[in-house]
Coordinates of N, CA, C and O in Angstrom, one line a residue:
X273 N 0.8 -1.2 0.0 CA 0.0 0.0 0.0 C 0.9 1.2 0.0 O 2.0 1.2 0.5
X274 N 0.4 2.3 -0.5 CA 1.1 3.6 -0.4 C 1.2 3.9 1.1 O 0.2 3.6 1.8
X275 N 2.3 4.4 1.6 CA 2.5 4.5 3.0 C 1.5 5.5 3.7 O 1.1 6.5 3.1
X276 N 1.1 5.1 4.9 CA 0.2 6.0 5.7 C 1.1 6.8 6.6 O 1.7 6.3 7.6
X277 N 1.2 8.1 6.4 CA 2.1 8.9 7.2 C 1.6 9.1 8.7 O 0.4 9.0 9.0
X278 N 2.6 9.4 9.5 CA 2.2 9.7 10.9 C 1.8 11.1 11.1 O 1.2 11.5 12.1
X279 N 2.1 12.0 10.2 CA 1.8 13.4 10.2 C 0.3 13.5 9.9 O -0.2 12.8 9.0
X280 N -0.4 14.4 10.6 CA -1.8 14.6 10.3 C -2.1 15.2 9.0 O -1.3 16.0 8.5
X281 N -3.2 14.8 8.4 CA -3.6 15.3 7.1 C -4.7 14.5 6.6 O -4.8 13.3 6.9
X282 N -5.5 15.1 5.7 CA -6.6 14.3 5.2 C -6.0 13.3 4.2 O -5.3 13.6 3.3
X283 N -6.4 12.1 4.4 CA -5.9 11.0 3.5 C -6.8 9.8 3.6 O -7.4 9.5 4.6
X284 N -6.9 9.1 2.5 CA -7.5 7.8 2.4 C -6.5 6.9 1.6 O -5.6 7.4 0.9
X285 N -6.6 5.6 1.8 CA -5.7 4.7 1.0 C -5.8 5.0 -0.5 O -4.8 5.0 -1.2
X286 N -7.0 5.2 -1.0 CA -7.1 5.4 -2.4 C -6.4 6.7 -2.9 O -5.7 6.7 -3.9
X287 N -6.5 7.7 -2.1 CA -5.9 9.0 -2.4 C -4.3 8.8 -2.4 O -3.6 9.3 -3.2
X288 N -3.9 8.1 -1.4 CA -2.4 7.8 -1.3 C -1.9 7.0 -2.5 O -0.9 7.3 -3.1
X289 N -2.7 6.1 -2.9 CA -2.3 5.3 -4.1 C -2.3 6.2 -5.4 O -1.4 6.1 -6.2
X290 N -3.2 7.1 -5.5 CA -3.3 8.0 -6.6 C -2.0 8.9 -6.6 O -1.4 9.1 -7.7
X291 N -1.7 9.4 -5.5 CA -0.5 10.3 -5.4 C 0.8 9.5 -5.7 O 1.7 9.9 -6.3
X292 N 0.8 8.3 -5.1 CA 1.9 7.4 -5.4 C 2.1 7.1 -6.9 O 3.2 7.2 -7.4
X293 N 1.0 6.8 -7.6 CA 1.0 6.6 -9.0 C 1.5 7.8 -9.8 O 2.3 7.7 -10.7
X294 N 1.0 8.9 -9.4 CA 1.5 10.2 -10.0 C 3.0 10.3 -9.8 O 3.7 10.6 -10.8
X295 N 3.5 10.1 -8.6 CA 4.9 10.2 -8.4 C 5.7 9.2 -9.2 O 6.8 9.5 -9.8
X296 N 5.2 8.0 -9.3 CA 5.8 6.9 -10.2 C 5.9 7.4 -11.6 O 7.0 7.4 -12.2
X297 N 4.8 7.9 -12.2 CA 4.8 8.3 -13.6 C 5.7 9.5 -13.8 O 6.3 9.6 -14.9
X298 N 5.7 10.4 -12.9 CA 6.5 11.7 -13.1 C 8.0 11.4 -13.2 O 8.7 12.2 -13.8
X299 N 8.5 10.3 -12.6 CA 9.9 10.1 -12.8 C 10.2 8.9 -13.7 O 11.2 8.8 -14.3
X300 N 9.2 7.9 -13.8 CA 9.5 6.7 -14.6 C 9.5 7.1 -16.1 O 10.4 6.7 -16.8
X301 N 8.6 7.9 -16.5 CA 8.5 8.2 -18.0 C 9.7 8.9 -18.4 O 10.4 8.5 -19.4
X302 N 10.2 10.0 -17.7 CA 11.4 10.6 -18.2 C 12.7 9.7 -18.1 O 13.6 9.8 -19.0
X303 N 12.7 8.9 -17.1 CA 13.8 7.9 -17.0 C 13.9 7.0 -18.2 O 14.9 6.8 -18.8
X304 N 12.7 6.4 -18.5 CA 12.7 5.5 -19.7 C 13.0 6.2 -21.0 O 13.8 5.7 -21.8
X305 N 12.5 7.4 -21.1 CA 12.9 8.2 -22.3 C 14.4 8.5 -22.4 O 15.0 8.4 -23.4
X306 N 15.0 8.8 -21.2 CA 16.4 9.1 -21.1 C 17.2 7.8 -21.5 O 18.2 7.9 -22.2
X307 N 16.8 6.7 -21.0 CA 17.5 5.4 -21.3 C 17.5 5.1 -22.8 O 18.4 4.8 -23.4
X308 N 16.3 5.3 -23.4 CA 16.1 5.1 -24.8 C 17.0 6.1 -25.6 O 17.6 5.8 -26.6
X309 N 17.0 7.4 -25.2 CA 17.8 8.4 -25.8 C 19.3 8.1 -25.7 O 20.0 8.2 -26.7
X310 N 19.7 7.6 -24.6 CA 21.1 7.2 -24.4 C 21.4 6.0 -25.4 O 22.5 6.1 -26.0
X311 N 20.5 5.1 -25.5 CA 20.8 4.0 -26.5 C 20.9 4.6 -27.9 O 21.8 4.2 -28.7
X312 N 20.1 5.6 -28.2 CA 20.2 6.2 -29.6 C 21.5 6.9 -29.8 O 22.1 6.9 -30.8
X313 N 21.9 7.6 -28.7 CA 23.2 8.3 -28.8 C 24.4 7.3 -29.0 O 25.3 7.5 -29.8
X314 N 24.3 6.3 -28.2 CA 25.4 5.2 -28.4 C 25.4 4.6 -29.8 O 26.4 4.4 -30.3
X315 N 24.2 4.5 -30.3 CA 24.1 3.9 -31.7 C 24.7 4.9 -32.7 O 25.4 4.6 -33.6
X316 N 24.4 6.2 -32.5 CA 24.9 7.3 -33.4 C 26.4 7.4 -33.3 O 27.1 7.8 -34.2
X317 N 27.0 7.0 -32.1 CA 28.4 7.1 -31.9 C 29.1 5.8 -32.4 O 30.3 5.6 -32.2
X318 N 28.4 4.9 -33.1 CA 29.0 3.8 -33.7 C 28.8 2.5 -32.8 O 29.4 1.5 -33.2
X319 N 28.1 2.5 -31.8 CA 27.9 1.4 -30.9 C 26.6 0.6 -31.4 O 26.1 -0.2 -30.6
X320 N 26.2 0.8 -32.6 CA 25.0 0.1 -33.1 C 25.3 -1.4 -33.2 O 26.3 -1.8 -33.8
X321 N 24.4 -2.1 -32.6 CA 24.5 -3.6 -32.6 C 23.5 -4.1 -33.7 O 22.4 -3.7 -33.7
X322 N 24.0 -4.9 -34.6 CA 23.1 -5.4 -35.6 C 21.9 -6.1 -34.9 O 22.0 -6.7 -33.9
X323 N 20.7 -5.9 -35.5 CA 19.5 -6.3 -34.9 C 19.5 -7.8 -34.5 O 19.1 -8.2 -33.4
X324 N 20.0 -8.6 -35.4 CA 20.1 -10.1 -35.1 C 21.0 -10.4 -33.9 O 20.6 -11.2 -33.0
X325 N 22.1 -9.7 -33.8 CA 23.0 -9.9 -32.7 C 22.4 -9.4 -31.4 O 22.5 -9.9 -30.3
X326 N 21.7 -8.2 -31.5 CA 21.0 -7.6 -30.3 C 20.0 -8.6 -29.8 O 19.9 -8.8 -28.6
X327 N 19.2 -9.1 -30.7 CA 18.1 -10.1 -30.2 C 18.8 -11.3 -29.6 O 18.3 -11.8 -28.5
X328 N 19.8 -11.9 -30.2 CA 20.4 -13.1 -29.7 C 21.1 -12.8 -28.4 O 21.0 -13.6 -27.4
X329 N 21.8 -11.6 -28.3 CA 22.4 -11.3 -27.0 C 21.4 -11.1 -25.9 O 21.6 -11.6 -24.8
X330 N 20.3 -10.4 -26.2 CA 19.3 -10.2 -25.2 C 18.7 -11.5 -24.8 O 18.4 -11.8 -23.6
X331 N 18.4 -12.4 -25.8 CA 17.8 -13.7 -25.5 C 18.7 -14.5 -24.6 O 18.3 -15.2 -23.7
X332 N 20.1 -14.5 -24.8 CA 21.0 -15.2 -24.0 C 21.0 -14.7 -22.5 O 20.9 -15.5 -21.6
X333 N 21.0 -13.4 -22.4 CA 21.0 -12.8 -21.0 C 19.6 -13.1 -20.4 O 19.6 -13.5 -19.2
X334 N 18.5 -13.0 -21.1 CA 17.2 -13.3 -20.5 C 17.1 -14.7 -20.1 O 16.5 -15.0 -19.1
X335 N 17.6 -15.7 -20.9 CA 17.5 -17.1 -20.6 C 18.3 -17.4 -19.3 O 17.9 -18.1 -18.4
X336 N 19.5 -16.7 -19.2 CA 20.3 -17.0 -18.0 C 19.6 -16.4 -16.8 O 19.6 -17.1 -15.7
X337 N 19.0 -15.2 -16.9 CA 18.4 -14.7 -15.7 C 17.0 -15.3 -15.5 O 16.5 -15.2 -14.4
X338 N 16.4 -16.0 -16.5 CA 15.2 -16.8 -16.2 C 15.6 -17.9 -15.2 O 14.8 -18.2 -14.3
X339 N 16.7 -18.5 -15.4 CA 17.2 -19.6 -14.5 C 17.5 -19.0 -13.1 O 17.2 -19.6 -12.1
X340 N 18.0 -17.8 -13.1 CA 18.2 -17.1 -11.8 C 16.9 -16.8 -11.1 O 16.8 -17.0 -9.9
X341 N 15.9 -16.3 -11.8 CA 14.6 -16.0 -11.2 C 14.0 -17.3 -10.7 O 13.3 -17.3 -9.6
X342 N 14.2 -18.4 -11.3 CA 13.6 -19.7 -10.9 C 14.5 -20.3 -9.8 O 14.2 -21.5 -9.4
X343 N 15.6 -19.6 -9.4 CA 16.5 -20.1 -8.4 C 17.2 -21.4 -8.7 O 17.5 -22.2 -7.9
X344 N 17.5 -21.6 -10.0 CA 18.2 -22.7 -10.5 C 19.7 -22.4 -10.5 O 20.5 -23.3 -10.4
X345 N 20.0 -21.2 -10.7 CA 21.4 -20.7 -10.7 C 21.4 -19.3 -10.0 O 20.4 -18.7 -9.8
X346 N 22.6 -18.9 -9.5 CA 22.7 -17.6 -8.9 C 23.6 -16.7 -9.7 O 24.8 -17.1 -9.9
X347 N 23.1 -15.6 -10.2 CA 23.9 -14.7 -11.0 C 23.9 -13.3 -10.3 O 22.9 -13.0 -9.6
X348 N 24.9 -12.6 -10.6 CA 25.0 -11.2 -10.0 C 24.0 -10.3 -10.7 O 23.7 -10.5 -11.9
X349 N 23.4 -9.4 -9.9 CA 22.7 -8.3 -10.5 C 22.7 -7.1 -9.6 O 22.8 -7.2 -8.4
X350 N 22.7 -5.9 -10.2 CA 22.9 -4.7 -9.4 C 21.7 -4.6 -8.4 O 20.6 -4.8 -8.8
X351 N 22.1 -4.2 -7.2 CA 21.0 -4.0 -6.2 C 21.5 -2.9 -5.3 O 22.7 -2.7 -5.0
X352 N 20.6 -2.1 -5.0 CA 20.8 -1.0 -4.0 C 20.2 -1.5 -2.7 O 19.1 -2.0 -2.7
X353 N 20.9 -1.4 -1.6 CA 20.5 -2.0 -0.4 C 19.4 -1.2 0.4 O 18.7 -1.7 1.2
X354 N 19.2 0.1 0.0 CA 18.3 0.9 0.7 C 17.0 1.1 0.0 O 16.9 1.0 -1.2
X355 N 15.9 1.3 0.7 CA 14.6 1.6 0.2 C 14.4 3.1 0.4 O 15.3 3.9 0.7
X356 N 13.1 3.5 0.3 CA 12.8 4.9 0.4 C 12.9 5.3 1.9 O 12.7 4.5 2.8
X357 N 13.1 6.6 2.2 CA 13.3 7.1 3.6 C 12.0 6.9 4.4 O 11.0 7.6 4.1
X358 N 12.0 6.1 5.5 CA 10.9 6.0 6.3 C 10.6 7.2 7.1 O 9.4 7.5 7.5
X359 N 11.6 8.1 7.4 CA 11.4 9.3 8.2 C 10.5 10.3 7.5 O 9.9 11.2 8.2
X360 N 10.2 10.2 6.2 CA 9.3 11.1 5.6 C 7.9 11.0 6.2 O 7.2 12.0 6.2
X361 N 7.5 9.8 6.7 CA 6.2 9.6 7.2 C 6.0 10.5 8.4 O 4.8 10.8 8.7
X362 N 7.0 10.8 9.2 CA 6.8 11.6 10.4 C 6.9 13.1 10.0 O 6.5 14.0 10.8
X363 N 7.4 13.5 8.9 CA 7.6 14.9 8.6 C 6.7 15.5 7.6 O 6.5 16.7 7.6
X364 N 6.1 14.8 6.7 CA 5.3 15.4 5.6 C 3.9 14.9 5.6 O 3.5 13.9 6.2
X365 N 3.0 15.7 4.9 CA 1.6 15.3 4.7 C 1.5 14.1 3.9 O 2.4 13.7 3.1
X366 N 0.3 13.4 4.1 CA 0.2 12.1 3.4 C 0.4 12.1 1.9 O 1.0 11.2 1.3
X367 N -0.2 13.1 1.2 CA 0.0 13.1 -0.3 C 1.4 13.4 -0.7 O 1.9 12.8 -1.7
X368 N 2.2 14.2 0.1 CA 3.6 14.4 -0.2 C 4.4 13.1 0.0 O 5.3 12.9 -0.8
X369 N 4.1 12.4 1.0 CA 4.8 11.2 1.3 C 4.6 10.2 0.2 O 5.5 9.6 -0.4
X370 N 3.3 10.0 -0.2 CA 3.0 9.0 -1.3 C 3.6 9.5 -2.6 O 4.2 8.7 -3.3
X371 N 3.5 10.8 -2.9 CA 4.1 11.3 -4.1 C 5.6 11.1 -4.1 O 6.2 10.7 -5.1
X372 N 6.3 11.4 -3.0 CA 7.7 11.2 -2.9 C 8.1 9.8 -3.0 O 9.1 9.5 -3.6
X373 N 7.4 8.9 -2.3 CA 7.7 7.5 -2.5 C 7.6 7.0 -3.9 O 8.5 6.4 -4.4
X374 N 6.6 7.4 -4.6 CA 6.4 7.1 -6.0 C 7.5 7.7 -6.9 O 8.1 7.0 -7.7
X375 N 7.9 8.9 -6.6 CA 9.0 9.6 -7.3 C 10.3 8.9 -7.2 O 11.1 8.8 -8.1
X376 N 10.6 8.4 -6.0 CA 11.9 7.7 -5.8 C 11.8 6.3 -6.4 O 12.8 5.8 -6.9
X377 N 10.7 5.7 -6.4 CA 10.6 4.3 -6.9 C 10.5 4.3 -8.4 O 11.0 3.4 -9.1
X378 N 9.9 5.3 -9.0 CA 9.6 5.4 -10.5 C 10.8 5.1 -11.4 O 10.7 4.2 -12.3
X379 N 12.0 5.7 -11.2 CA 13.1 5.4 -12.1 C 13.6 3.9 -12.0 O 14.1 3.4 -12.9
X380 N 13.4 3.3 -10.8 CA 13.8 1.9 -10.6 C 15.2 1.7 -10.2 O 15.6 0.7 -9.5
X381 N 16.1 2.7 -10.4 CA 17.5 2.5 -10.1 C 17.9 3.0 -8.6 O 19.0 2.7 -8.2
X382 N 17.0 3.6 -8.0 CA 17.3 4.2 -6.7 C 16.8 3.3 -5.5 O 17.0 3.7 -4.4
X383 N 16.2 2.2 -5.8 CA 15.7 1.3 -4.7 C 16.2 -0.1 -4.9 O 16.7 -0.5 -6.0
X384 N 15.9 -0.9 -4.0 CA 16.1 -2.4 -4.0 C 15.1 -3.0 -5.0 O 13.9 -2.8 -4.8
X385 N 15.5 -3.7 -6.0 CA 14.7 -4.4 -6.9 C 15.0 -5.9 -6.9 O 16.1 -6.3 -7.1
X386 N 13.9 -6.6 -6.6 CA 14.1 -8.1 -6.4 C 14.2 -8.8 -7.7 O 14.9 -9.8 -7.8
X387 N 13.6 -8.4 -8.7 CA 13.6 -9.1 -10.0 C 14.6 -8.5 -11.0 O 14.8 -7.3 -11.0
X388 N 15.1 -9.4 -11.8 CA 16.1 -9.0 -12.8 C 15.4 -8.5 -14.1 O 16.1 -8.0 -15.0
X389 N 14.1 -8.7 -14.2 CA 13.4 -8.3 -15.4 C 13.6 -6.8 -15.7 O 13.6 -6.4 -16.8
X390 N 13.7 -6.0 -14.6 CA 13.9 -4.6 -14.8 C 15.2 -4.3 -15.6 O 15.2 -3.4 -16.5
X391 N 16.2 -5.0 -15.3 CA 17.5 -4.8 -16.0 C 17.4 -5.3 -17.4 O 18.1 -4.7 -18.3
X392 N 16.6 -6.3 -17.7 CA 16.5 -6.7 -19.1 C 15.6 -5.7 -19.9 O 15.9 -5.5 -21.0
X393 N 14.7 -5.0 -19.2 CA 14.0 -3.9 -19.9 C 15.0 -2.8 -20.2 O 15.0 -2.3 -21.3
X394 N 15.9 -2.5 -19.3 CA 16.9 -1.5 -19.5 C 17.7 -1.9 -20.8 O 18.0 -1.0 -21.7
X395 N 18.2 -3.1 -20.8 CA 19.0 -3.6 -21.9 C 18.2 -3.5 -23.2 O 18.8 -3.0 -24.3
X396 N 17.0 -3.9 -23.2 CA 16.2 -3.9 -24.4 C 16.0 -2.5 -24.9 O 16.0 -2.2 -26.1
X397 N 15.7 -1.5 -24.0 CA 15.5 -0.1 -24.4 C 16.8 0.5 -24.9 O 16.8 1.2 -25.9
X398 N 17.9 0.2 -24.3 CA 19.2 0.6 -24.8 C 19.5 0.1 -26.2 O 19.9 0.9 -27.1
X399 N 19.2 -1.2 -26.5 CA 19.4 -1.7 -27.8 C 18.4 -1.1 -28.8 O 18.8 -0.9 -30.0
X400 N 17.2 -0.8 -28.4 CA 16.2 -0.2 -29.3 C 16.6 1.2 -29.6 O 16.4 1.7 -30.7
X401 N 17.2 1.9 -28.7 CA 17.6 3.3 -28.9 C 16.5 4.3 -29.1 O 16.6 5.2 -29.8
X402 N 15.3 4.0 -28.5 CA 14.1 4.8 -28.7 C 13.6 5.4 -27.4 O 13.2 4.6 -26.5
X403 N 13.6 6.7 -27.3 CA 13.0 7.3 -26.2 C 11.5 7.0 -26.0 O 11.0 6.9 -24.9
X404 N 10.8 6.8 -27.1 CA 9.4 6.5 -27.0 C 9.2 5.1 -26.4 O 8.3 4.9 -25.5
X405 N 9.9 4.1 -26.9 CA 9.8 2.8 -26.3 C 10.2 2.8 -24.8 O 9.7 2.1 -24.0
X406 N 11.3 3.6 -24.5 CA 11.7 3.7 -23.1 C 10.6 4.3 -22.2 O 10.3 3.7 -21.2
X407 N 10.0 5.4 -22.7 CA 8.9 6.0 -21.9 C 7.8 5.0 -21.7 O 7.2 4.9 -20.6
X408 N 7.4 4.3 -22.8 CA 6.3 3.4 -22.7 C 6.6 2.2 -21.7 O 5.8 1.8 -20.9
X409 N 7.8 1.7 -21.8 CA 8.3 0.6 -21.0 C 8.2 1.0 -19.5 O 7.7 0.2 -18.6
X410 N 8.8 2.1 -19.2 CA 8.8 2.6 -17.8 C 7.4 2.9 -17.3 O 7.1 2.7 -16.1
X411 N 6.6 3.5 -18.2 CA 5.2 3.8 -17.7 C 4.5 2.5 -17.4 O 3.8 2.5 -16.4
X412 N 4.6 1.5 -18.2 CA 4.0 0.2 -17.9 C 4.5 -0.4 -16.7 O 3.7 -1.0 -15.9
X413 N 5.8 -0.3 -16.5 CA 6.4 -0.8 -15.2 C 5.8 -0.1 -14.0 O 5.5 -0.7 -13.0
X414 N 5.7 1.3 -14.1 CA 5.2 2.1 -13.0 C 3.7 1.7 -12.7 O 3.4 1.5 -11.5
X415 N 2.9 1.6 -13.7 CA 1.5 1.2 -13.5 C 1.4 -0.2 -13.0 O 0.6 -0.5 -12.1
X416 N 2.3 -1.1 -13.4 CA 2.3 -2.4 -12.8 C 2.6 -2.5 -11.3 O 2.1 -3.3 -10.6
X417 N 3.4 -1.5 -10.9 CA 3.7 -1.4 -9.5 C 2.6 -1.0 -8.6 O 2.5 -1.3 -7.4
X418 N 1.6 -0.4 -9.2 CA 0.4 0.0 -8.5 C -0.6 -1.1 -8.3 O -1.5 -1.0 -7.5
X419 N -0.5 -2.1 -9.1 CA -1.5 -3.2 -9.1 C -1.7 -3.8 -7.7 O -2.8 -4.0 -7.2
X420 N -0.5 -4.1 -7.0 CA -0.6 -4.7 -5.7 C -1.2 -3.7 -4.7 O -2.0 -4.2 -3.8
X421 N -1.0 -2.5 -4.8 CA -1.6 -1.5 -3.9 C -3.1 -1.5 -4.1 O -3.9 -1.5 -3.1
X422 N -3.6 -1.4 -5.3 CA -5.0 -1.4 -5.6 C -5.7 -2.8 -5.1 O -6.8 -2.8 -4.6
X423 N -4.9 -3.9 -5.3 CA -5.5 -5.2 -4.8 C -5.6 -5.2 -3.3 O -6.4 -5.9 -2.8
X424 N -4.7 -4.5 -2.6 CA -4.8 -4.5 -1.2 C -5.8 -3.5 -0.6 O -6.1 -3.6 0.6
X425 N -6.3 -2.7 -1.4 CA -7.3 -1.6 -0.9 C -8.5 -2.2 -0.2 O -8.8 -1.7 0.9
X426 N -9.2 -3.2 -0.7 CA -10.3 -3.8 0.0 C -10.0 -4.3 1.4 O -10.7 -4.1 2.3
X427 N -8.8 -5.0 1.5 CA -8.4 -5.5 2.8 C -8.1 -4.3 3.7 O -8.3 -4.4 4.9
X428 N -7.5 -3.3 3.2 CA -7.2 -2.1 4.1 C -8.5 -1.5 4.6 O -8.5 -1.1 5.8
X429 N -9.5 -1.4 3.8 CA -10.7 -0.8 4.2 C -11.4 -1.7 5.3 O -12.1 -1.2 6.1
X430 N -11.2 -3.0 5.2 CA -11.8 -3.9 6.2 C -10.9 -4.1 7.4 O -11.2 -4.8 8.4
X431 N -9.8 -3.4 7.4 CA -8.8 -3.5 8.6 C -8.1 -4.8 8.6 O -7.6 -5.3 9.6
X432 N -7.9 -5.5 7.4 CA -7.3 -6.8 7.3 C -6.0 -6.7 6.4 O -5.7 -7.7 5.8
X433 N -5.4 -5.6 6.4 CA -4.2 -5.5 5.6 C -3.1 -6.5 6.0 O -2.4 -7.1 5.1
X434 N -2.9 -6.8 7.3 CA -1.9 -7.7 7.7 C -2.2 -9.1 7.1 O -1.3 -9.8 6.6
X435 N -3.4 -9.5 7.1 CA -3.8 -10.8 6.5 C -3.5 -10.8 5.0 O -3.0 -11.8 4.5
X436 N -3.9 -9.7 4.4 CA -3.6 -9.7 2.9 C -2.1 -9.8 2.6 O -1.7 -10.5 1.7
X437 N -1.3 -9.0 3.4 CA 0.1 -9.1 3.2 C 0.7 -10.5 3.4 O 1.6 -10.9 2.7
X438 N 0.2 -11.2 4.4 CA 0.6 -12.5 4.7 C 0.3 -13.5 3.5 O 1.1 -14.3 3.2
X439 N -0.9 -13.3 3.0 CA -1.3 -14.1 1.8 C -0.4 -13.8 0.6 O 0.0 -14.6 -0.2
X440 N 0.0 -12.5 0.5 CA 0.8 -12.1 -0.6 C 2.2 -12.7 -0.5 O 2.8 -13.1 -1.5
X441 N 2.7 -12.8 0.7 CA 4.0 -13.4 0.9 C 4.1 -14.9 0.5 O 5.1 -15.4 0.0
X442 N 2.9 -15.5 0.6 CA 2.8 -16.9 0.2 C 3.0 -17.0 -1.4 O 3.3 -18.1 -1.9
X443 N 2.6 -16.0 -2.1 CA 2.7 -16.0 -3.5 C 4.1 -15.6 -4.1 O 4.3 -15.6 -5.3
X444 N 5.0 -15.3 -3.2 CA 6.3 -14.8 -3.6 C 7.0 -15.8 -4.5 O 7.5 -15.5 -5.6
X445 N 7.2 -17.0 -4.0 CA 7.9 -18.0 -4.8 C 7.2 -18.4 -6.1 O 7.8 -18.4 -7.2
X446 N 5.8 -18.6 -6.1 CA 5.2 -18.8 -7.4 C 5.3 -17.6 -8.4 O 5.5 -17.8 -9.6
X447 N 5.4 -16.4 -7.8 CA 5.5 -15.2 -8.7 C 6.9 -15.2 -9.3 O 7.1 -14.9 -10.5
X448 N 7.9 -15.6 -8.6 CA 9.3 -15.7 -9.1 C 9.4 -16.7 -10.2 O 10.0 -16.6 -11.2
X449 N 8.7 -17.9 -10.0 CA 8.7 -19.0 -11.0 C 8.0 -18.5 -12.2 O 8.5 -18.7 -13.4
X450 N 6.9 -17.8 -12.1 CA 6.2 -17.3 -13.2 C 7.0 -16.2 -14.0 O 7.1 -16.2 -15.2
X451 N 7.7 -15.4 -13.2 CA 8.6 -14.4 -13.8 C 9.7 -15.0 -14.6 O 10.1 -14.6 -15.7
X452 N 10.3 -16.1 -14.0 CA 11.4 -16.8 -14.7 C 10.9 -17.5 -16.0 O 11.5 -17.5 -17.0
X453 N 9.7 -18.1 -15.9 CA 9.1 -18.8 -17.0 C 8.8 -17.7 -18.1 O 9.0 -18.0 -19.3
X454 N 8.3 -16.6 -17.7 CA 8.0 -15.5 -18.7 C 9.3 -15.0 -19.4 O 9.3 -14.8 -20.6
X455 N 10.4 -14.8 -18.6 CA 11.7 -14.5 -19.2 C 12.2 -15.5 -20.2 O 12.7 -15.2 -21.2
X456 N 12.0 -16.8 -19.8 CA 12.4 -17.9 -20.7 C 11.6 -17.9 -22.0 O 12.2 -18.0 -23.1
X457 N 10.3 -17.6 -21.9 CA 9.5 -17.5 -23.1 C 9.9 -16.4 -24.0 O 10.0 -16.5 -25.2
X458 N 10.2 -15.2 -23.4 CA 10.6 -14.0 -24.1 C 12.0 -14.3 -24.8 O 12.2 -13.9 -25.9
X459 N 12.9 -15.0 -24.0 CA 14.2 -15.3 -24.6 C 14.0 -16.2 -25.8 O 14.7 -16.0 -26.8
X460 N 13.1 -17.2 -25.7 CA 12.9 -18.1 -26.8 C 12.3 -17.4 -28.0 O 12.7 -17.6 -29.2
X461 N 11.4 -16.4 -27.7 CA 10.8 -15.7 -28.8 C 11.8 -14.8 -29.5 O 11.8 -14.6 -30.7
X462 N 12.7 -14.1 -28.7 CA 13.7 -13.3 -29.3 C 14.6 -14.1 -30.2 O 15.0 -13.6 -31.2
X463 N 15.0 -15.2 -29.7 CA 16.0 -16.1 -30.5 C 15.3 -16.6 -31.7 O 15.9 -16.6 -32.8
X464 N 14.0 -17.0 -31.6 CA 13.3 -17.5 -32.8 C 13.1 -16.4 -33.8 O 13.0 -16.7 -35.0
X465 N 12.9 -15.2 -33.4 CA 12.8 -14.1 -34.3 C 14.0 -13.9 -35.2 O 13.9 -13.4 -36.4
X466 N 15.1 -14.3 -34.7 CA 16.4 -14.1 -35.5 C 16.7 -15.4 -36.3 O 17.1 -15.3 -37.5
X467 N 16.5 -16.5 -35.7 CA 16.8 -17.8 -36.3 C 15.7 -18.2 -37.2 O 15.7 -18.6 -38.3

């Protein structure tokens, strides 16, 4: 759920989620566009990777990290150990806290990210060299991050958020397996597109 601040202020869970979503989009879209533009600049400087090699390289990395997501192998991936500042909840109004949390989470690089799919999105957008594809990819990622908050909203209204979070934790391993299987399918599709 979008965080509930300790500072007084008019707030509802739905309003906090909306502010959180706005914060996500305000930073996610420009970040994705910047990554795509960087890919375009690199291509203009002579770092253009032939499409077939780009697809095959992306497919190989995706296949390897599919195994990582399914916990069949352990591969390194960049991680930041810190999350968003919890102290904000004591200092700022509810909408500012939710907006700030979203703004920090939106780019994706400033927080701890459990899945490697985010880095494969980064690689794909760099290879595409398109600010538009980058903006779209990051916008979809940002909106996807709000799904769990909206799904928790009925439980929060009934005062059963802890129960909801407990059930969510039980889905962690199946979600990782599904993510790994999805990466494996995407890797196969990318390789098949070339071969």
